[in-house]
Amino acid sequence: MMLPKKLQHKLNKRKEDNAFRTLGSSANLIDFSSNDYLGFSKSKALHDISINILKTQHTVQNGATGSRLLSGNHPLYDIVEQHISTFHNAESALIFNSGYDANLGFFSCVPQRHDIILYDEYCHASIRDGITMSHAKAYKFKHNDLLNLEQLINEHSRFVSESQNSIYVVTESIFSMDGDAPDLINLSQLCKAHHAHLVVDEAHAIGVFGNNGNGLIAQHQLETHVFARIVTFGKALGAHGAAILCSQKLRDYLINFSRPFIYTTALPPHTLALIKAAYDTLQNHKSDTSSLHSNDILRLHNNIKFFTSEIALLKMQEHFIDSNSAIQCCVIPGNDNAKHISNLLHEKGFNVKAILSPTVPKGKERLRFCIHSFNTEKEISEVLRILTTFVKTL
């Protein structure tokens, strides 16, 4: 059957721009691409812990059988949500099937008609998609620019103060495309001064920053200053799913009005058990020195420091975006150039993904290096040495 002409035209345009996406395999390549920052996704220890959790719960059920409001709210949900909220010092937690679902679920139902959403221009696609499903008015502010944000807050505060409407300010604690972070302390103070509701996506901070990896909001002790936090389990935790950390009243509201939560089959018990196992491992990583993962976070940060020191040694700082997170980006303008160098690195045995426009703005195409606790200094030195050789030929 022929594809409709409009759809075929869009595909053709992607190919012309060298932005056409395909599914590939990264088997047998050295991983500088995945979000598996701590190596949890391949951990047999975590797998075994999750099996023991299921045995303790006397659970042999494979599927959830339905949505949580029907038949899918199995006992592990209450256990895991309570564990998550305690770990993150939050009043409550509500689990969603993915980070994408969590952001759609929040933004599609919480901001109301005539409310104002002010979001960082670099916010993730899932946040933007959720905002488009809202009836609120939305405006982006310049990336990590608190002056621009304050101007927008002042511009809209009069309309909000004279009504029951609200302002929501949205950011990420670690941005997925640049690996940088906002000034969360001053941002939270700005929101508090203007009675704005701060919403923070912590997808790339969990397992990396904070006490035992509990995130940057907790690290800065801003838990009570944030209206909602989104945490995901498919990155450093090596599992699947996400949760919104919030007040009990907001949790009740989401259960009643968040369509991506209400109208989807719940996660199966073994996924919840793996999430619990990952959190148990994070929580015990300092006190249990015999644990396989006792030093994973420390090793990750040492590798990040080594990576940035090698960038300086090779005099490549001008090509990299400043970041102290596990995401390190080398800007290589042009889809053709970024894909070409990515392919060359693949040929040398390294899995480094090119991030192309339109995912990032034209001229800001890049190679995104994801650093892991299991990468070796030899691997880091070698991939950067090869990258330097290729970049100098452009």
Short mmCIF file of C-alpha atoms in Angstrom, two decimals:
data_model
loop_
_atom_site.label_atom_id
_atom_site.label_comp_id
_atom_site.label_asym_id
_atom_site.label_seq_id
_atom_site.Cartn_x
_atom_site.Cartn_y
_atom_site.Cartn_z
CA MET A 1 0.00 0.00 0.00
CA MET A 2 1.32 3.43 -0.96
CA LEU A 3 2.27 5.82 1.80
CA PRO A 4 0.24 9.07 1.70
CA LYS A 5 2.13 11.72 -0.31
CA LYS A 6 2.51 14.13 2.62
CA LEU A 7 4.12 11.43 4.73
CA GLN A 8 6.43 10.33 1.92
CA HIS A 9 7.46 13.95 1.38
CA LYS A 10 8.45 14.26 5.06
CA LEU A 11 10.50 11.08 4.86
CA ASN A 12 12.21 12.29 1.71
CA LYS A 13 13.03 15.59 3.38
CA ARG A 14 14.64 13.75 6.31
CA LYS A 15 16.84 11.83 3.88
CA GLU A 16 17.79 15.02 2.02
CA ASP A 17 18.85 16.60 5.32
CA ASN A 18 20.79 13.44 6.28
CA ALA A 19 18.58 13.25 9.37
CA PHE A 20 16.82 9.99 8.48
CA ARG A 21 16.61 7.72 11.53
CA THR A 22 17.12 3.95 11.45
CA LEU A 23 17.35 1.25 14.10
CA GLY A 24 20.81 -0.21 14.52
CA SER A 25 22.80 -2.47 16.82
CA SER A 26 25.59 -1.45 19.18
CA ALA A 27 26.65 -4.97 20.08
CA ASN A 28 30.35 -5.48 20.84
CA LEU A 29 31.07 -1.74 20.84
CA ILE A 30 32.54 0.11 23.82
CA ASP A 31 29.60 1.94 25.37
CA PHE A 32 29.78 5.74 25.32
CA SER A 33 26.14 6.04 24.30
CA SER A 34 23.69 4.46 26.72
CA ASN A 35 22.07 6.05 29.77
CA ASP A 36 23.19 3.07 31.87
CA TYR A 37 25.51 5.31 33.89
CA LEU A 38 26.12 2.82 36.73
CA GLY A 39 25.94 -0.40 34.72
CA PHE A 40 22.82 -1.52 36.58
CA SER A 41 21.01 -2.73 33.45
CA LYS A 42 23.42 -5.66 33.05
CA SER A 43 23.89 -6.39 36.74
CA LYS A 44 23.25 -9.99 37.72
CA ALA A 45 23.32 -8.90 41.36
CA LEU A 46 20.33 -6.59 40.80
CA HIS A 47 18.56 -9.31 38.84
CA ASP A 48 19.01 -11.74 41.72
CA ILE A 49 17.81 -9.17 44.28
CA SER A 50 14.67 -8.52 42.23
CA ILE A 51 13.94 -12.27 42.03
CA ASN A 52 14.26 -12.52 45.81
CA ILE A 53 11.85 -9.60 46.22
CA LEU A 54 9.28 -11.43 44.06
CA LYS A 55 9.80 -14.61 46.11
CA THR A 56 9.31 -12.66 49.34
CA GLN A 57 6.05 -11.30 47.96
CA HIS A 58 5.05 -14.81 46.78
CA THR A 59 4.56 -13.32 43.32
CA VAL A 60 4.76 -15.44 40.17
CA GLN A 61 2.52 -13.18 38.07
CA ASN A 62 3.96 -12.16 34.68
CA GLY A 63 1.59 -9.40 33.58
CA ALA A 64 -0.21 -6.60 35.39
CA THR A 65 -3.59 -7.71 33.88
CA GLY A 66 -4.96 -4.17 33.64
CA SER A 67 -4.65 -0.54 34.66
CA ARG A 68 -3.94 0.33 38.27
CA LEU A 69 -7.48 1.57 38.73
CA LEU A 70 -8.85 -1.80 37.62
CA SER A 71 -6.84 -4.96 38.31
CA GLY A 72 -3.20 -3.87 37.97
CA ASN A 73 -2.48 -2.28 41.36
CA HIS A 74 -0.55 -5.23 42.77
CA PRO A 75 0.93 -4.96 46.32
CA LEU A 76 4.46 -4.11 45.15
CA TYR A 77 3.26 -0.71 43.92
CA ASP A 78 2.55 0.54 47.45
CA ILE A 79 5.85 -0.86 48.73
CA VAL A 80 7.94 0.67 45.94
CA GLU A 81 6.18 4.06 45.94
CA GLN A 82 6.65 4.39 49.69
CA HIS A 83 10.31 3.41 49.31
CA ILE A 84 10.84 5.96 46.52
CA SER A 85 9.18 8.82 48.40
CA THR A 86 11.27 8.12 51.50
CA PHE A 87 14.51 7.87 49.50
CA HIS A 88 13.85 11.22 47.78
CA ASN A 89 12.43 12.91 50.90
CA ALA A 90 9.08 13.50 49.19
CA GLU A 91 5.60 13.36 50.68
CA SER A 92 4.43 10.83 48.09
CA ALA A 93 5.26 9.23 44.75
CA LEU A 94 3.17 8.00 41.83
CA ILE A 95 4.71 5.57 39.35
CA PHE A 96 4.17 5.92 35.60
CA ASN A 97 5.15 3.49 32.84
CA SER A 98 7.93 5.76 31.50
CA GLY A 99 9.41 9.22 31.83
CA TYR A 100 7.59 10.20 28.66
CA ASP A 101 4.28 9.04 30.17
CA ALA A 102 5.02 10.88 33.41
CA ASN A 103 5.62 14.19 31.65
CA LEU A 104 2.59 13.76 29.41
CA GLY A 105 0.56 12.72 32.43
CA PHE A 106 1.57 15.77 34.46
CA PHE A 107 1.49 18.57 31.91
CA SER A 108 -1.65 17.43 30.13
CA CYS A 109 -3.80 17.67 33.27
CA VAL A 110 -2.19 19.86 35.96
CA PRO A 111 -1.84 23.31 34.32
CA GLN A 112 -5.36 24.61 33.67
CA ARG A 113 -6.90 26.98 31.14
CA HIS A 114 -5.52 30.53 31.62
CA ASP A 115 -2.59 29.23 33.70
CA ILE A 116 0.91 30.11 32.50
CA ILE A 117 3.71 27.61 31.78
CA LEU A 118 7.24 29.01 31.49
CA TYR A 119 9.68 26.34 30.33
CA ASP A 120 13.39 26.27 29.53
CA GLU A 121 13.90 26.26 25.77
CA TYR A 122 16.06 23.11 26.08
CA CYS A 123 13.44 21.06 27.92
CA HIS A 124 12.96 17.48 26.72
CA ALA A 125 10.48 16.58 23.97
CA SER A 126 8.28 14.73 26.47
CA ILE A 127 7.80 17.96 28.45
CA ARG A 128 7.03 19.92 25.30
CA ASP A 129 4.57 17.28 24.10
CA GLY A 130 2.82 17.30 27.46
CA ILE A 131 2.58 21.08 27.36
CA THR A 132 0.92 20.95 23.91
CA MET A 133 -1.81 18.77 25.45
CA SER A 134 -2.49 21.36 28.14
CA HIS A 135 -5.04 24.17 27.90
CA ALA A 136 -2.60 26.55 29.60
CA LYS A 137 -0.63 29.23 27.78
CA ALA A 138 3.05 28.33 27.42
CA TYR A 139 6.15 30.44 26.79
CA LYS A 140 9.78 29.35 26.66
CA PHE A 141 12.61 31.20 28.36
CA LYS A 142 16.24 31.31 27.27
CA HIS A 143 18.28 28.35 28.43
CA ASN A 144 19.23 28.69 32.12
CA ASP A 145 18.61 32.44 31.91
CA LEU A 146 17.05 33.55 35.18
CA LEU A 147 16.84 37.20 34.08
CA ASN A 148 14.79 36.25 31.05
CA LEU A 149 12.62 33.99 33.22
CA GLU A 150 12.03 36.77 35.74
CA GLN A 151 11.01 39.13 32.94
CA LEU A 152 8.41 36.61 31.77
CA ILE A 153 7.17 36.01 35.33
CA ASN A 154 6.76 39.76 35.87
CA GLU A 155 5.00 40.07 32.53
CA HIS A 156 2.40 37.49 33.47
CA SER A 157 2.20 37.91 37.26
CA ARG A 158 -0.44 40.66 37.10
CA PHE A 159 -2.86 38.43 35.25
CA VAL A 160 -2.24 35.60 37.68
CA SER A 161 -2.42 37.63 40.90
CA GLU A 162 -5.83 39.01 39.95
CA SER A 163 -7.31 35.54 39.49
CA GLN A 164 -7.07 31.94 40.66
CA ASN A 165 -4.63 31.16 37.88
CA SER A 166 -1.13 29.78 38.45
CA ILE A 167 2.36 30.04 36.95
CA TYR A 168 4.36 26.85 36.42
CA VAL A 169 8.12 27.08 35.85
CA VAL A 170 9.64 24.00 34.23
CA THR A 171 13.28 22.94 33.97
CA GLU A 172 15.57 19.92 34.18
CA SER A 173 18.21 19.41 36.84
CA ILE A 174 20.55 17.94 34.19
CA PHE A 175 19.74 18.69 30.57
CA SER A 176 19.83 15.65 28.32
CA MET A 177 21.28 17.36 25.26
CA ASP A 178 23.96 19.56 26.90
CA GLY A 179 24.60 17.84 30.21
CA ASP A 180 24.55 21.17 32.05
CA ALA A 181 22.48 22.25 35.06
CA PRO A 182 20.46 25.35 36.01
CA ASP A 183 21.11 27.42 39.13
CA LEU A 184 18.50 25.49 41.12
CA ILE A 185 18.95 27.46 44.33
CA ASN A 186 18.35 30.89 42.79
CA LEU A 187 15.69 29.45 40.50
CA SER A 188 13.75 28.08 43.46
CA GLN A 189 14.07 31.40 45.31
CA LEU A 190 12.76 33.25 42.25
CA CYS A 191 9.76 30.94 42.03
CA LYS A 192 9.07 31.26 45.75
CA ALA A 193 9.19 35.06 45.58
CA HIS A 194 6.62 35.09 42.78
CA HIS A 195 4.46 32.21 44.09
CA ALA A 196 5.24 30.15 40.99
CA HIS A 197 5.10 26.36 41.00
CA LEU A 198 8.51 24.85 40.17
CA VAL A 199 8.57 21.55 38.27
CA VAL A 200 11.90 19.77 37.77
CA ASP A 201 12.70 16.74 35.62
CA GLU A 202 15.55 14.85 37.32
CA ALA A 203 15.89 12.04 34.77
CA HIS A 204 19.67 12.43 34.30
CA ALA A 205 20.50 13.35 37.90
CA ILE A 206 19.08 10.30 39.68
CA GLY A 207 21.82 7.81 40.52
CA VAL A 208 24.48 10.38 39.66
CA PHE A 209 24.11 13.33 42.05
CA GLY A 210 23.00 13.71 45.65
CA ASN A 211 23.26 11.48 48.69
CA ASN A 212 23.39 7.91 47.33
CA GLY A 213 22.21 9.29 43.99
CA ASN A 214 18.94 10.85 45.20
CA GLY A 215 19.23 13.82 42.81
CA LEU A 216 20.21 17.47 42.69
CA ILE A 217 17.02 18.78 44.32
CA ALA A 218 17.79 16.69 47.40
CA GLN A 219 21.49 17.59 47.21
CA HIS A 220 20.55 21.27 47.49
CA GLN A 221 17.85 20.52 50.10
CA LEU A 222 15.15 22.07 47.92
CA GLU A 223 12.55 19.33 48.29
CA THR A 224 9.98 21.62 49.92
CA HIS A 225 10.54 24.32 47.28
CA VAL A 226 9.54 22.12 44.36
CA PHE A 227 5.93 21.48 43.36
CA ALA A 228 6.75 18.26 41.50
CA ARG A 229 9.81 16.23 40.52
CA ILE A 230 9.95 13.66 37.74
CA VAL A 231 12.41 10.81 38.32
CA THR A 232 13.02 8.01 35.84
CA PHE A 233 14.24 4.45 36.27
CA GLY A 234 15.46 3.68 32.74
CA LYS A 235 18.75 5.55 33.02
CA ALA A 236 21.15 5.17 35.96
CA LEU A 237 18.81 2.70 37.69
CA GLY A 238 18.89 0.32 34.72
CA ALA A 239 15.19 -0.53 34.96
CA HIS A 240 12.03 0.91 33.39
CA GLY A 241 9.34 3.40 34.37
CA ALA A 242 9.25 6.74 36.19
CA ALA A 243 7.63 8.48 39.12
CA ILE A 244 6.27 11.91 39.97
CA LEU A 245 7.34 13.03 43.44
CA CYS A 246 4.79 15.39 44.92
CA SER A 247 2.32 16.07 47.72
CA GLN A 248 -0.37 13.56 48.62
CA LYS A 249 -3.04 15.92 47.31
CA LEU A 250 -1.32 16.26 43.93
CA ARG A 251 -0.95 12.48 43.81
CA ASP A 252 -4.70 12.14 44.39
CA TYR A 253 -5.34 14.62 41.60
CA LEU A 254 -3.10 12.75 39.15
CA ILE A 255 -4.80 9.45 39.92
CA ASN A 256 -8.13 11.06 39.09
CA PHE A 257 -7.24 13.19 36.07
CA SER A 258 -3.97 12.03 34.44
CA ARG A 259 -5.06 10.12 31.35
CA PRO A 260 -1.65 8.48 30.63
CA PHE A 261 -1.90 7.03 34.15
CA ILE A 262 -5.58 6.08 34.08
CA TYR A 263 -5.85 4.50 30.64
CA THR A 264 -2.79 2.26 30.41
CA THR A 265 -1.89 -1.21 31.60
CA ALA A 266 0.19 -1.09 34.78
CA LEU A 267 3.81 -2.23 34.99
CA PRO A 268 4.26 -5.95 35.76
CA PRO A 269 5.46 -7.05 39.21
CA HIS A 270 8.98 -8.01 38.05
CA THR A 271 9.57 -4.45 36.79
CA LEU A 272 8.56 -3.06 40.20
CA ALA A 273 10.85 -5.57 41.89
CA LEU A 274 13.79 -4.44 39.74
CA ILE A 275 13.07 -0.77 40.57
CA LYS A 276 13.07 -1.68 44.27
CA ALA A 277 16.32 -3.63 43.85
CA ALA A 278 17.99 -0.64 42.16
CA TYR A 279 16.92 1.73 44.94
CA ASP A 280 18.07 -0.74 47.60
CA THR A 281 21.47 -0.90 45.90
CA LEU A 282 21.76 2.89 45.75
CA GLN A 283 20.74 3.26 49.37
CA ASN A 284 23.27 0.71 50.58
CA HIS A 285 26.18 1.68 48.37
CA LYS A 286 28.10 3.43 51.16
CA SER A 287 27.24 1.28 54.14
CA ASP A 288 27.67 -2.08 52.38
CA THR A 289 31.28 -2.08 51.22
CA SER A 290 31.01 -5.69 50.07
CA SER A 291 28.33 -4.79 47.51
CA LEU A 292 29.20 -5.20 43.86
CA HIS A 293 28.01 -1.62 43.33
CA SER A 294 29.45 -0.08 46.51
CA ASN A 295 31.67 2.38 44.60
CA ASP A 296 29.83 2.79 41.30
CA ILE A 297 28.85 6.42 41.87
CA LEU A 298 32.38 7.30 42.97
CA ARG A 299 33.84 5.53 39.91
CA LEU A 300 31.41 7.37 37.67
CA HIS A 301 32.46 10.77 39.01
CA ASN A 302 36.13 9.86 38.77
CA ASN A 303 35.57 8.93 35.12
CA ILE A 304 33.76 12.22 34.47
CA LYS A 305 36.69 14.13 35.96
CA PHE A 306 39.17 12.10 33.94
CA PHE A 307 37.19 12.67 30.74
CA THR A 308 37.16 16.45 31.23
CA SER A 309 40.86 16.47 32.15
CA GLU A 310 41.65 14.59 28.92
CA ILE A 311 39.63 17.16 26.95
CA ALA A 312 41.84 19.88 28.44
CA LEU A 313 45.02 17.88 27.80
CA LEU A 314 44.07 17.52 24.12
CA LYS A 315 43.09 21.21 23.95
CA MET A 316 39.58 20.33 22.82
CA GLN A 317 37.66 22.52 25.29
CA GLU A 318 36.37 24.85 22.57
CA HIS A 319 34.52 21.94 20.95
CA PHE A 320 32.83 20.69 24.15
CA ILE A 321 29.89 22.10 26.10
CA ASP A 322 30.86 22.78 29.73
CA SER A 323 29.43 20.02 31.91
CA ASN A 324 30.27 18.13 35.10
CA SER A 325 27.61 15.47 34.53
CA ALA A 326 27.76 12.09 32.82
CA ILE A 327 26.71 13.77 29.55
CA GLN A 328 29.60 15.35 27.63
CA CYS A 329 28.90 16.85 24.21
CA CYS A 330 31.29 17.67 21.39
CA VAL A 331 29.64 20.15 19.01
CA ILE A 332 30.25 19.24 15.35
CA PRO A 333 28.09 21.49 13.15
CA GLY A 334 26.22 19.80 10.32
CA ASN A 335 24.38 16.48 10.22
CA ASP A 336 26.82 15.13 7.61
CA ASN A 337 29.87 15.90 9.74
CA ALA A 338 28.38 14.58 13.00
CA LYS A 339 27.20 11.33 11.41
CA HIS A 340 30.50 10.88 9.59
CA ILE A 341 32.61 11.11 12.74
CA SER A 342 30.15 8.93 14.67
CA ASN A 343 30.50 6.26 11.98
CA LEU A 344 34.29 6.53 12.06
CA LEU A 345 34.28 6.02 15.83
CA HIS A 346 32.00 3.00 15.37
CA GLU A 347 34.56 1.53 12.98
CA LYS A 348 37.18 1.95 15.70
CA GLY A 349 34.96 0.06 18.17
CA PHE A 350 33.33 2.92 20.08
CA ASN A 351 29.58 3.51 20.31
CA VAL A 352 29.19 7.30 20.30
CA LYS A 353 25.91 8.66 18.95
CA ALA A 354 25.48 11.70 16.73
CA ILE A 355 22.67 14.02 17.83
CA LEU A 356 21.30 15.67 14.72
CA SER A 357 18.99 18.50 13.82
CA PRO A 358 16.04 18.80 14.21
CA THR A 359 16.59 17.16 17.62
CA VAL A 360 19.04 19.99 18.31
CA PRO A 361 19.15 23.34 16.45
CA LYS A 362 20.99 23.49 13.13
CA GLY A 363 24.63 24.34 13.71
CA LYS A 364 24.52 22.68 17.15
CA GLU A 365 24.75 19.08 15.95
CA ARG A 366 27.00 17.05 18.18
CA LEU A 367 28.47 13.81 19.39
CA ARG A 368 27.07 12.97 22.81
CA PHE A 369 29.38 10.99 25.08
CA CYS A 370 27.68 9.25 27.99
CA ILE A 371 30.20 8.38 30.70
CA HIS A 372 29.74 5.26 32.83
CA SER A 373 31.21 3.81 35.99
CA PHE A 374 32.43 0.81 33.96
CA ASN A 375 34.37 2.77 31.33
CA THR A 376 38.14 2.52 31.78
CA GLU A 377 40.61 5.39 31.63
CA LYS A 378 42.24 3.64 28.68
CA GLU A 379 38.93 3.64 26.78
CA ILE A 380 38.33 7.31 27.58
CA SER A 381 41.82 8.36 26.49
CA GLU A 382 41.61 6.34 23.28
CA VAL A 383 38.18 7.54 22.14
CA LEU A 384 39.14 11.18 22.75
CA ARG A 385 42.47 10.76 20.97
CA ILE A 386 40.69 9.33 17.92
CA LEU A 387 38.01 12.04 18.09
CA THR A 388 40.69 14.75 18.12
CA THR A 389 42.27 13.32 14.99
CA PHE A 390 38.95 13.28 13.15
CA VAL A 391 37.83 16.74 14.29
CA LYS A 392 41.08 18.31 13.08
CA THR A 393 40.37 17.04 9.56
CA LEU A 394 37.11 18.98 9.30
#
